[in-house]
Short mmCIF file of C-alpha atoms and ligand atoms in Angstrom, two decimals:
data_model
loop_
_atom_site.label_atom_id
_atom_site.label_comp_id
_atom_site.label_asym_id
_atom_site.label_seq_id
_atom_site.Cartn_x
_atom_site.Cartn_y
_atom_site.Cartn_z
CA UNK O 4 -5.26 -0.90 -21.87
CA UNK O 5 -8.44 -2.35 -21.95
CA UNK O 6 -11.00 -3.40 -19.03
CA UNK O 7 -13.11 -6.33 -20.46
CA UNK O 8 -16.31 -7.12 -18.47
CA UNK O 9 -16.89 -10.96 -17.42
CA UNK O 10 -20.31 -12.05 -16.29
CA UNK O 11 -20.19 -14.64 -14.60
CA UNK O 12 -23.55 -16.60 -13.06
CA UNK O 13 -22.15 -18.31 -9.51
CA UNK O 14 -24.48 -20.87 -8.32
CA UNK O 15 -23.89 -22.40 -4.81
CA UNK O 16 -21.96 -19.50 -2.90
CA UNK O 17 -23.57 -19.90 0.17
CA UNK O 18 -21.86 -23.09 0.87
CA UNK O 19 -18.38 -23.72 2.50
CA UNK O 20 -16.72 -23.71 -0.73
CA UNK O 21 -18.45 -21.61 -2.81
CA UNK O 22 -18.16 -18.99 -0.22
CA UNK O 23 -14.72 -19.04 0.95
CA UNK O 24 -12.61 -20.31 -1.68
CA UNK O 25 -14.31 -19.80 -4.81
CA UNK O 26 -16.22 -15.77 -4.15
CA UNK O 27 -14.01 -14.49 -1.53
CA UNK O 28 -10.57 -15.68 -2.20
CA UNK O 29 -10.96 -16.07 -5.98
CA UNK O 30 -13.57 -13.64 -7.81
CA UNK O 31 -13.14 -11.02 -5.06
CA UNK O 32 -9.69 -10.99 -4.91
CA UNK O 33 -9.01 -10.99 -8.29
CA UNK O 34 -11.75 -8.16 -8.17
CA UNK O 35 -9.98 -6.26 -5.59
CA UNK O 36 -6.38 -6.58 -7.67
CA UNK O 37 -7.45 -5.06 -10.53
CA UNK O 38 -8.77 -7.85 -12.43
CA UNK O 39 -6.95 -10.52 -14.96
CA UNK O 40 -4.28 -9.51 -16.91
CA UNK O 41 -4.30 -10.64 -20.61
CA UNK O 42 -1.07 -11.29 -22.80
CA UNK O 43 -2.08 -7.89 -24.73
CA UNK O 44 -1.87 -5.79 -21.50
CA UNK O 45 -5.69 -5.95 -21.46
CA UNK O 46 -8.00 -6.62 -18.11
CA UNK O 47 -10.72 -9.15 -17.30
CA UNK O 48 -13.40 -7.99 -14.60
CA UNK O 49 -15.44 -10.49 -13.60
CA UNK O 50 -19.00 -9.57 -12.72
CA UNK O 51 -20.66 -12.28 -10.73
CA UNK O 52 -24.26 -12.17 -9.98
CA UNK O 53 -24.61 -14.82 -7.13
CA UNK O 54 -27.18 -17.49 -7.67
CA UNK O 55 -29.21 -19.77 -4.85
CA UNK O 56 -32.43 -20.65 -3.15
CA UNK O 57 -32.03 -18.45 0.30
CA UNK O 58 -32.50 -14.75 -0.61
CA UNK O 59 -31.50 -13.26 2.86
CA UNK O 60 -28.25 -15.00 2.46
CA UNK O 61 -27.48 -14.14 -0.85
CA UNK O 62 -27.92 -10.72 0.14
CA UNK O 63 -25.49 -10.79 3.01
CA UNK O 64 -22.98 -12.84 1.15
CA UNK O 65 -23.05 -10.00 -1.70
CA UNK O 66 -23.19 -7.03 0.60
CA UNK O 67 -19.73 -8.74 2.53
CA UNK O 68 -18.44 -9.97 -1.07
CA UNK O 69 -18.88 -5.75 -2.40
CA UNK O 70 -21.04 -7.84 -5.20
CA UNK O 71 -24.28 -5.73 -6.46
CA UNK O 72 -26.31 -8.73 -7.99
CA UNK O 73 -27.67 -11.83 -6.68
CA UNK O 74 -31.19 -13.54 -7.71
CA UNK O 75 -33.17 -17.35 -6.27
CA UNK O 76 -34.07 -17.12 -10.71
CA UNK O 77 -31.76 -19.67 -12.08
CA UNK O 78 -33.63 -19.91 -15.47
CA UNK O 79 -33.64 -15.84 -15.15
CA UNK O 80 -29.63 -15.76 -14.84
CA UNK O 81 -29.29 -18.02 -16.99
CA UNK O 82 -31.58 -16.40 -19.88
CA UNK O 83 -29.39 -13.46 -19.62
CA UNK O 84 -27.05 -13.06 -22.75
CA UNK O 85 -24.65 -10.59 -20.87
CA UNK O 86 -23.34 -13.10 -19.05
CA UNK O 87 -21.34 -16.06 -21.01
CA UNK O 88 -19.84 -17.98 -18.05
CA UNK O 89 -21.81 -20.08 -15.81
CA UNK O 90 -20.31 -21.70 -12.44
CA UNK O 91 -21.23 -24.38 -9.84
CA UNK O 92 -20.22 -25.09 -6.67
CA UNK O 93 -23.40 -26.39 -5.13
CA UNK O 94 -24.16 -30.43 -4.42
CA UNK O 95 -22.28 -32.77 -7.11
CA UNK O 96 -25.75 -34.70 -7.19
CA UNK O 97 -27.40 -31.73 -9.02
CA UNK O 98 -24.35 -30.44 -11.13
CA UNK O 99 -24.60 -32.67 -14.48
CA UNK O 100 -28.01 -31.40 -14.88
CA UNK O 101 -27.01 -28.14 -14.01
CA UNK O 102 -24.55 -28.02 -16.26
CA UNK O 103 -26.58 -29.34 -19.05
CA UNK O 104 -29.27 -26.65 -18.57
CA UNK O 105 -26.08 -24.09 -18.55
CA UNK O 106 -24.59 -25.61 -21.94
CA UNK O 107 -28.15 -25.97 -23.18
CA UNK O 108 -28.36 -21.71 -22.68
CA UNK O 109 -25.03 -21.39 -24.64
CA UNK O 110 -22.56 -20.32 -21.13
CA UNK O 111 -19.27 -21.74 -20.85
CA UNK O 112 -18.91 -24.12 -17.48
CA UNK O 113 -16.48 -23.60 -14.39
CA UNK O 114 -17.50 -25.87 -11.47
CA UNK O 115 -16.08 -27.51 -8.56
CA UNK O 116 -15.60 -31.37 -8.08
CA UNK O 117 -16.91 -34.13 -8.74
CA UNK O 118 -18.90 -33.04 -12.07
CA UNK O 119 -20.94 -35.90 -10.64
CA UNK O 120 -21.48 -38.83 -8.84
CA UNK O 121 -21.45 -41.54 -11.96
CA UNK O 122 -18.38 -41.48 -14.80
CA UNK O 123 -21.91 -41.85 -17.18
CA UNK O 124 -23.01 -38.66 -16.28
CA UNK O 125 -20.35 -36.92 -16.35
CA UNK O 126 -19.33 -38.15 -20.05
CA UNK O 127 -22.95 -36.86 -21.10
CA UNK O 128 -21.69 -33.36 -19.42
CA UNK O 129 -18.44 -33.27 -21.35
CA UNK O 130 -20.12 -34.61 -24.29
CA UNK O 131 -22.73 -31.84 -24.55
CA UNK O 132 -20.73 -29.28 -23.62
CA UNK O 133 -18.19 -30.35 -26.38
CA UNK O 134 -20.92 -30.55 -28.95
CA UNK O 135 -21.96 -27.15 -28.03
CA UNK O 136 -18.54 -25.62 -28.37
CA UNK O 137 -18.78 -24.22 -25.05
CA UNK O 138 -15.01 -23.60 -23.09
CA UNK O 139 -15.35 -25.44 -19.97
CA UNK O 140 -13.08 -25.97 -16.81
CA UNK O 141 -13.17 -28.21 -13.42
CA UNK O 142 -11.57 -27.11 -10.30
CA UNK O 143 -8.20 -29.59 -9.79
CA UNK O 144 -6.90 -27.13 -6.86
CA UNK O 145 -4.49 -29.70 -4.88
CA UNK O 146 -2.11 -29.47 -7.83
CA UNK O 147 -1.70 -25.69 -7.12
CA UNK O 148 -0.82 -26.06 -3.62
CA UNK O 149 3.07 -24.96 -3.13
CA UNK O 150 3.46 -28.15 -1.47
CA UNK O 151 3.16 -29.95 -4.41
CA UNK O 152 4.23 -27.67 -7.23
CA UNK O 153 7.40 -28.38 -4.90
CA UNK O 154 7.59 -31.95 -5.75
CA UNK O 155 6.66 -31.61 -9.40
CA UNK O 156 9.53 -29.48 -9.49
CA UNK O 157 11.55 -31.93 -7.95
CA UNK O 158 10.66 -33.96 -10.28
CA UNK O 159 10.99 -32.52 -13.00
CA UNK O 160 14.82 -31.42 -12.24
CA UNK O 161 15.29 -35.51 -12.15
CA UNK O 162 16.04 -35.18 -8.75
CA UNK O 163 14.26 -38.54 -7.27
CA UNK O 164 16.55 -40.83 -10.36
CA UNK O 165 14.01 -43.37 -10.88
CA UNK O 166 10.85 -42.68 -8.79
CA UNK O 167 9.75 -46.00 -6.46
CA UNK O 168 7.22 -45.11 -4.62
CA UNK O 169 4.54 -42.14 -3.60
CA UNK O 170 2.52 -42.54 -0.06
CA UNK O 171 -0.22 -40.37 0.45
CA UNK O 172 -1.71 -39.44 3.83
CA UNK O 173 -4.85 -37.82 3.96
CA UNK O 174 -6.85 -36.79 6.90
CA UNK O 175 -8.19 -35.47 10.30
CA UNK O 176 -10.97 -36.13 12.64
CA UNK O 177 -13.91 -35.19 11.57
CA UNK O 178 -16.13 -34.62 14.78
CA UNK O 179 -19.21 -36.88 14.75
CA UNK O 180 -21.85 -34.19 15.72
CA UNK O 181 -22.85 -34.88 19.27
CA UNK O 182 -20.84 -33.30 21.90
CA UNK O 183 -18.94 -31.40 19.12
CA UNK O 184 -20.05 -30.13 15.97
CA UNK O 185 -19.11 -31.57 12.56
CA UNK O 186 -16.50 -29.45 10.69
CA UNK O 187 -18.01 -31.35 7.46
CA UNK O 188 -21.28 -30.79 5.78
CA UNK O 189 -23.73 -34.10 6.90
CA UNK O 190 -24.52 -35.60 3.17
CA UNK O 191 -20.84 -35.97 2.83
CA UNK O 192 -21.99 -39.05 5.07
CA UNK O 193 -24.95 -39.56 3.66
CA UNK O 194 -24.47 -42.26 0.35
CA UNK O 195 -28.13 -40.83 -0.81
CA UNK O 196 -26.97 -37.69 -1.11
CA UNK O 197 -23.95 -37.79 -2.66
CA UNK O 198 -21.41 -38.27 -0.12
CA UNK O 199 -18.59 -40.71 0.80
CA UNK O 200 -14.84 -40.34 0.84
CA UNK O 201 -14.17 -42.42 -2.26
CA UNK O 202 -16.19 -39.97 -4.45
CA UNK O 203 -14.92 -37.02 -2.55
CA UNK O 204 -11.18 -37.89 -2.49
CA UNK O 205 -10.21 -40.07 -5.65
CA UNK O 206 -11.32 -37.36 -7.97
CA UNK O 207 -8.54 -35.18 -6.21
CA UNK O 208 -6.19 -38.33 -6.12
CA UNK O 209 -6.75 -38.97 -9.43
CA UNK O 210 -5.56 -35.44 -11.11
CA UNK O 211 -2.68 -34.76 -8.36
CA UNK O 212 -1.71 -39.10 -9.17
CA UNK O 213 -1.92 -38.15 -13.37
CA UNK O 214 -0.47 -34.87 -13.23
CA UNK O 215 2.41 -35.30 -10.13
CA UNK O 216 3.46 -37.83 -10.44
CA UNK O 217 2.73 -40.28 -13.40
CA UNK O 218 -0.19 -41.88 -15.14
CA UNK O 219 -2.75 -44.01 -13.05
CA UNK O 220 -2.77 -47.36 -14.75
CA UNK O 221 -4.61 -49.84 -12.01
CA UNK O 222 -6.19 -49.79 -8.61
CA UNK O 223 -7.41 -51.88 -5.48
CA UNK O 224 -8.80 -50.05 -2.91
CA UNK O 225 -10.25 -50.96 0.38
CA UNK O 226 -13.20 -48.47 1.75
CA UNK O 227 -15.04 -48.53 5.11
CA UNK O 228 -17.39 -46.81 7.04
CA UNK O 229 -15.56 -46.50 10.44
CA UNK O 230 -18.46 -44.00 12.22
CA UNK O 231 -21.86 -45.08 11.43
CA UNK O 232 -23.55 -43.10 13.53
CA UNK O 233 -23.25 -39.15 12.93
CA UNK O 234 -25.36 -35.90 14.40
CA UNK O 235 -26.43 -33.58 11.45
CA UNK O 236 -26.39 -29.50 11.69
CA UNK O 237 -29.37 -29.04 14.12
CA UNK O 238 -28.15 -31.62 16.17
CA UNK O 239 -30.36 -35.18 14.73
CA UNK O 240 -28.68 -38.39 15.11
CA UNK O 241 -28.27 -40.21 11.10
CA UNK O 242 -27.33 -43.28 10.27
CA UNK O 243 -23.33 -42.45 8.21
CA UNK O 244 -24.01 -44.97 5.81
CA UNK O 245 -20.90 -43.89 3.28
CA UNK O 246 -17.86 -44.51 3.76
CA UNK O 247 -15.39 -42.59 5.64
CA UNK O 248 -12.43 -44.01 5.35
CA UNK O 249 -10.24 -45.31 1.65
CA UNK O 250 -7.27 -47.50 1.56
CA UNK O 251 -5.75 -47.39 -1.53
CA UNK O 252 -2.50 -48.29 -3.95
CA UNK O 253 -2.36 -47.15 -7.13
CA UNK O 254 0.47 -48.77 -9.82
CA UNK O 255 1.34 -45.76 -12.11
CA UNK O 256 2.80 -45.28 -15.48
CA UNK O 257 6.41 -46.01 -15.48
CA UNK O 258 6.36 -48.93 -12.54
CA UNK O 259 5.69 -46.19 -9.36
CA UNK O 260 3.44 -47.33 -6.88
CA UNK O 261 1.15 -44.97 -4.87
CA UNK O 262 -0.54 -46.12 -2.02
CA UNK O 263 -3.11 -43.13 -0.20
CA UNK O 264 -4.85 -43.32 2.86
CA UNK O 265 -8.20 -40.79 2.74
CA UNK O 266 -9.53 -41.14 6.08
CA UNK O 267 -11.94 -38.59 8.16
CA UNK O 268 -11.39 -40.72 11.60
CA UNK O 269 -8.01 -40.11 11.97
CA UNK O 270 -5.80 -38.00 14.60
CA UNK O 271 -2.76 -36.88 12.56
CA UNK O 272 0.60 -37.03 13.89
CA UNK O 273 2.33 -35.19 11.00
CA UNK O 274 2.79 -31.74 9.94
CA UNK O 275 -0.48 -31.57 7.23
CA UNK O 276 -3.64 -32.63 7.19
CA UNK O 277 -2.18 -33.61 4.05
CA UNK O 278 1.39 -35.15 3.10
CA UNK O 279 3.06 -36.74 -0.21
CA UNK O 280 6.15 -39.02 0.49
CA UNK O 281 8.23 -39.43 -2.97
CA UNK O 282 10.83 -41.91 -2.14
CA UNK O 283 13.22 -42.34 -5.53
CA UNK O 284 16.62 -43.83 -6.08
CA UNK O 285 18.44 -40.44 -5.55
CA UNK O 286 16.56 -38.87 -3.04
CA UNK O 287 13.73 -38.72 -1.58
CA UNK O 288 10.56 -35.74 -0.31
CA UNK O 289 8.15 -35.38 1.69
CA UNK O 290 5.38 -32.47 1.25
CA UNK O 291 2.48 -31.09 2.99
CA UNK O 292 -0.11 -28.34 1.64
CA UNK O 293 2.97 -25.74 1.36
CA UNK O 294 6.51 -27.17 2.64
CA UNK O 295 8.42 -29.38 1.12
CA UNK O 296 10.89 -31.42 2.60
CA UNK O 297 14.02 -33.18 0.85
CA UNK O 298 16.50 -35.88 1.41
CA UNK O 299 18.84 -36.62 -1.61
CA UNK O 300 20.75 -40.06 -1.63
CA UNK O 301 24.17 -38.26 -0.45
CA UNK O 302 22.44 -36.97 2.26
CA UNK O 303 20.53 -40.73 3.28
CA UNK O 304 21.74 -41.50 7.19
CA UNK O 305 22.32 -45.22 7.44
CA UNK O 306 19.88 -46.69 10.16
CA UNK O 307 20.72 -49.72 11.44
CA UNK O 308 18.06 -51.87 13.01
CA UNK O 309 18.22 -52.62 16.73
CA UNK O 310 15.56 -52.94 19.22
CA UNK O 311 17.12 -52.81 22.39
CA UNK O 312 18.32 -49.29 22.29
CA UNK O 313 15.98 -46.00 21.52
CA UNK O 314 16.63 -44.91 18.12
CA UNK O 315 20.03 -43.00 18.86
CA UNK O 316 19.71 -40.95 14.99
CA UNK O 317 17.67 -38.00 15.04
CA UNK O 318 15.78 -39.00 11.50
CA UNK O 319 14.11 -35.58 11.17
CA UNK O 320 18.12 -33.67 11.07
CA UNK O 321 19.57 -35.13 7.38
CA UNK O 322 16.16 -33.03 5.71
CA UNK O 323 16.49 -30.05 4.28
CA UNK O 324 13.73 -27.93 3.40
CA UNK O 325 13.09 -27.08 -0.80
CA UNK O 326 12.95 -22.87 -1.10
CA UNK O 327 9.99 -21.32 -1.72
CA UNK O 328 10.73 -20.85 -5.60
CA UNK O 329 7.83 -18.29 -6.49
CA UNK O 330 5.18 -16.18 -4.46
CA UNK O 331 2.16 -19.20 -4.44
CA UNK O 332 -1.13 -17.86 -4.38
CA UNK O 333 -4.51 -19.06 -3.57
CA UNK O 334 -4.94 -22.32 -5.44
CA UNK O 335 -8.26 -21.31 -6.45
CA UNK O 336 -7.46 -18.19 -7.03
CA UNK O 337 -4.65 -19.54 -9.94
CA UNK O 338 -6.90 -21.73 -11.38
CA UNK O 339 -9.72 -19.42 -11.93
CA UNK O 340 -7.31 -16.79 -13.46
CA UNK O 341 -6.22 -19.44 -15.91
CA UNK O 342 -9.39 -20.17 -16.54
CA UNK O 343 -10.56 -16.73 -17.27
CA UNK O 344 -7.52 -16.13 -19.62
CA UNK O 345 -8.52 -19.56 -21.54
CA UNK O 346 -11.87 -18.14 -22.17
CA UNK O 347 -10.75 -14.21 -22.82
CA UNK O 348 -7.69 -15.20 -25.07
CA UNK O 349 -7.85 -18.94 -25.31
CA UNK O 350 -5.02 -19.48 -23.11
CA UNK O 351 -4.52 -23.14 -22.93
CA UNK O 352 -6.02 -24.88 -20.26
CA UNK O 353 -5.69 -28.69 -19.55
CA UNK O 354 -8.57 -29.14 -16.93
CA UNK O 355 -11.53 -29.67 -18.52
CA UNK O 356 -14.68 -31.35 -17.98
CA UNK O 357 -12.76 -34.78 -19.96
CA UNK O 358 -10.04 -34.30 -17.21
CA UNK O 359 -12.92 -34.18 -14.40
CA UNK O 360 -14.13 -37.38 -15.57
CA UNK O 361 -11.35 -39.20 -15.28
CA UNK O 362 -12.26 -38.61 -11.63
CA UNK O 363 -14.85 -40.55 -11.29
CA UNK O 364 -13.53 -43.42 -13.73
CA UNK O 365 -10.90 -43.69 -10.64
CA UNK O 366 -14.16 -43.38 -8.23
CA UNK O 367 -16.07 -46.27 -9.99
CA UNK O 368 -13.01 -47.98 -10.49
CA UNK O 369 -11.95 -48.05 -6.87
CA UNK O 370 -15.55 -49.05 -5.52
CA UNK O 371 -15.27 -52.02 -7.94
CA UNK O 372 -12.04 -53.07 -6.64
CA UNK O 373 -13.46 -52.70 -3.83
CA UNK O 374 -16.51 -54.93 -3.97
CA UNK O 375 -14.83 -57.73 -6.02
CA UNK O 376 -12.00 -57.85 -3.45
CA UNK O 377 -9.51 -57.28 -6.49
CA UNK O 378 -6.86 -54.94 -8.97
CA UNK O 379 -8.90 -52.83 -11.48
CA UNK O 380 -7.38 -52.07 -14.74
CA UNK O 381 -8.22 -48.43 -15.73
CA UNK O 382 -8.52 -48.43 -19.88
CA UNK O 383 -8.69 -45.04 -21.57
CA UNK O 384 -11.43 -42.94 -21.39
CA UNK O 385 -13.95 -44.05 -24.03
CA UNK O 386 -13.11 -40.40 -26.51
N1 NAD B 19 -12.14 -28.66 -4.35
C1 NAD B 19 -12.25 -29.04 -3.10
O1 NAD B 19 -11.26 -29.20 -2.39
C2 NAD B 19 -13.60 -29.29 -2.49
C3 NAD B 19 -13.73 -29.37 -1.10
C4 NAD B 19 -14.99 -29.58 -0.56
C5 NAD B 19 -16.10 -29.69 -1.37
N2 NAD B 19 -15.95 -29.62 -2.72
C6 NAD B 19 -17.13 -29.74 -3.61
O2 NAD B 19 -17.86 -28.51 -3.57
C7 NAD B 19 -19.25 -28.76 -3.63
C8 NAD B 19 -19.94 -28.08 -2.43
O3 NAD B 19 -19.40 -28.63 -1.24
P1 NAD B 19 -19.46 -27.81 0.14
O4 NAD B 19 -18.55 -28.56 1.06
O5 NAD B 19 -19.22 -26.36 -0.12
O6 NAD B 19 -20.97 -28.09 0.54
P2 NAD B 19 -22.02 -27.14 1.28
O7 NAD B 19 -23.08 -28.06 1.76
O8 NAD B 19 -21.35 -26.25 2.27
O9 NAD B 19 -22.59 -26.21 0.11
C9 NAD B 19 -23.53 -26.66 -0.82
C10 NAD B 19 -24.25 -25.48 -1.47
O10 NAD B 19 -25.31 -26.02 -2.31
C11 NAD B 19 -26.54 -25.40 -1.96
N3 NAD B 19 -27.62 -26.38 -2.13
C12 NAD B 19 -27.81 -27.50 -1.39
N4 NAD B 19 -28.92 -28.14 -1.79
C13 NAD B 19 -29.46 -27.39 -2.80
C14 NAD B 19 -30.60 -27.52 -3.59
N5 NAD B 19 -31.45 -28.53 -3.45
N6 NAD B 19 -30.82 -26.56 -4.51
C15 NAD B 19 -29.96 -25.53 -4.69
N7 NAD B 19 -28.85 -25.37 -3.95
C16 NAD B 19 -28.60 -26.28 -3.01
C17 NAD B 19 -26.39 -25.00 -0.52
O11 NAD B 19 -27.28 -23.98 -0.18
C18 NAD B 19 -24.94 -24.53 -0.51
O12 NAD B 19 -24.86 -23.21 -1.04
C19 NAD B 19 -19.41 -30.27 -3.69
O13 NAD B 19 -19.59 -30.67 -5.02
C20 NAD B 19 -18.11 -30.80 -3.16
O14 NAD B 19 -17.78 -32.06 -3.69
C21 NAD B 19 -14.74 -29.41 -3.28
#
C-alpha cells in the first residue's frame, strides 16, 4: 500500500464554514483516519496549507487543525506546483475570480456554494475550467445528510407509488443583532455583498429538488425582506436590505410539485431546522437533517373532519421511523472523499462546477418570478 500526498491550497478557513465543516470535520478528519482509501488499496493524504488575509488567525487555526502551513500569499500558494488542488470557501462575491486565477495556475477547483452570485459568471467558471481540463467539484452537502439519503431510498424502493407532492420547511430565527447576537454572518443581509436567502438557499434547493426528488422544470417564488433593520458583529445598526425570507413551489419532472419555505424569521415548531414532507399515493415521509419518518398507505389513519371536538387521533402514532441503513458520516466529510478519489483515480463524480450552476439558474430564475409576479420556465443549461 501506497500513501499518495495531496496538496491542497484552502482559501477562506477562518470563516464559519471553512473552519468547521470543511478543515476540521473534513480534511482533518480524514487526516486523522488515515487518509482516503483508493480502489487499489492505496492512500490519499491531503496536505492543506491554509490560505487568508489575517496571519494570527491562520496560525491558531493551523496550530488547533495539527496543520504545519498557512501563508496571507495567494499568488505564492498558488505558484506552487506541489500542490494541484485549489479550494474556496471564502465570500461567493470573490469566488469566480478566484477560481479563474486558480484554473488560470493549472489547480483543480473544490469550493463551497454558490460559485457565484450571477448564472453568467459562473458559466465563465465552468467554462474555463473545462477548457483547461482541470477536475473540478462544488459542495452539494444537503444531499448527504441521512435524512435525506433516507427518502431517496424510499424512493427509490418505489415506496411513495406515484410521488404528489414534496413540502420543504426551512428555517430558524436568526437573531437580529441588538440585544442578542446574530448566529449568521451580516453580508448574508447585506444585497451588496452577496447575501440574501434566495441566493443562499435555491442553490441547495436546486441540487437536493434535481437529485431527490425529480427534475426542476418551472418556478414562482415569492421573496421578502421581513427584518430590515439588523446589528452587524461589533454591534452597528445596517439597513438588511436582502431578503430574508423565500416562498416558493417548484413543478418537477414527472408532474410532482414542491413547494419550500426558506425563511430566517421563523420560530420552528418541528423536529429540524430542516424537514422534507414526500406525500405519494402509497405512502408517505417526512425527514429532517437525520430521521426519517414513514407512513405507508396501509398504515394511513382516516381523519374525519369535525370542529367541535379536539382532534381525538393521535396523528404522530400511525409513523414509523425508517432504520438507520448505513453508518452516515459528515456530509462534508463524504463529499470531499469522493472528491479526492475523482481526482486520485477518476472516480466518477456528478457535482461539478456545471451542476453548481444550475444553482444559480434556479436563483435568477426565482428572482424573476419574483419581480414579474409570474411561473418561470427553466430551459436547459446553455452546454
Ligand atoms: N454548504 C453550506 O451549507 C453553506 C453554509 C453557509 C455558507 N456557505 C457558503 O460558504 C461561504 C462562506 O460562508 P461563511 O458562512 O463561512 O462566511 P464567513 O463570513 O464566516 O467566512 C468568510 C471567509 O472569507 C474571508 N473573507 C471575507 N472577506 C474577504 C476578503 N475581502 N478577502 C479574503 N478573504 C475574505 C473571511 O475572512 C472568512 O474566512 C459562502 O460562499 C457561503 O455561501 C455554505
Amino acid at each position: 500500500m501506497a500513501v499518495r500526498r495531496l496538496g491542497i491550497i484552502m482559501n477562506g478557513v477562518t470563516g464559519r464554514m471553512g473552519t468547521n465543516q470543511h478543515l476540521m470535520r473534513s480534511i482533518v478528519a480524514i487526516r486523522q483516519q488515515g487518509g482516503v482509501a483508493l480502489a487499489n488499496g492505496d492512500k490519499v493524504m491531503p496536505d492543506p496549507i491554509l490560505v487568508g488575509r489575517n496571519a494570527d488567525k491562520l496560525k491558531a487555526l493551523a496550530k488547533r487543525a495539527g496543520v504545519e502551513r498557512w501563508t496571507t500569499d495567494l499568488d505564492k500558494a498558488l505558484a506552487d506546483k506541489n500542490d494541484e488542488l485549489f479550494f474556496d470557501a471564502a465570500t461567493t462575491q470573490m469566488r469566480p475570480a478566484l477560481l479563474e486565477q486558480a484554473i488560470a495556475a493549472g489547480k483543480h477547483i473544490y469550493c463551497e456554494k454558490p460559485i457565484a452570485t450571477t448564472l453568467d459568471e459562473a458559466m465563465k467558471a465552468c467554462t474555463a475550467a473545462e477548457k483547461a481540463g482541470v477536475k473540478n467539484g462544488v459542495v452539494q452537502d444537503k444531499i448527504f445528510l441521512p435524512g435525506l439519503l433516507k427518502l431517496k431510498m424510499l424512493r427509490q424502493s418505489g415506496f411513495f407509488g406515484r410521488m404528489l407532492a414534496v413540502r420543504g420547511e426551512f428555517g430558524y430565527w436568526v437573531f437580529e443583532g441588538d440585544w442578542q447576537t446574530a448566529q449568521r454572518p451580516s453580508w448574508n443581509y447585506k444585497k451588496a455583498e452577496g447575501g440574501g436567502i434566495i441566493l443562499d438557499m435555491l442553490c441547495h434547493w436546486r441540487y437536493v429538488l434535481d437529485n431527490v426528488f425529480g427534475e426542476v422544470k418551472a418556478v414562482t417564488c415569492l421573496g421578502t425582506t421581513h427584518i430590515p433593520e439588523r446589528w452587524d458583529e461589533s454591534g452597528k445598526g445596517y439597513k438588511a436590505d436582502a431578503d430574508d425570507a423565500a416562498y416558493a413551489t417548484f413543478q418537477l419532472d414527472g408532474g410532482v410539485i414542491a413547494n419550500i419555505n426558506s425563511s430566517w424569521c421563523v420560530r420552528p415548531y418541528r423536529d429540524d431546522l430542516v424537514t422534507f414532507q414526500v406525500d405519494g399515493t402509497h405512502g408517505s415521509a417526512i425527514a429532517g437533517l437525520h430521521d426519517c419518518m414513514m407512513q405507508a398507505r396501509q398504515a394511513t389513519p382516516r381523519p374525519v373532519w369535525n370542529p367541535d371536538e379536539k382532534q381525538p387521533l393521535d396523528l404522530y402514532a400511525s409513523w414509523q421511523p425508517v432504520p438507520d441503513f448505513s453508518t452516515f458520516d459528515n456530509g462534508f466529510k463524504v463529499q470531499w472523499e469522493m472528491f479526492i478519489r475523482h481526482l486520485a483515480e477518476d472516480a466518477p463524480y456528478k457535482y461539478n462546477l456545471r451542476e453548481g450552476a444550475k444553482g444559480l439558474q434556479l436563483v435568477e430564475l426565482a428572482t424573476q418570478s419574483w419581480q414579474e409576479r409570474r411561473w418561470v420556465d427553466i430551459p436547459a443549461l446553455p452546454f
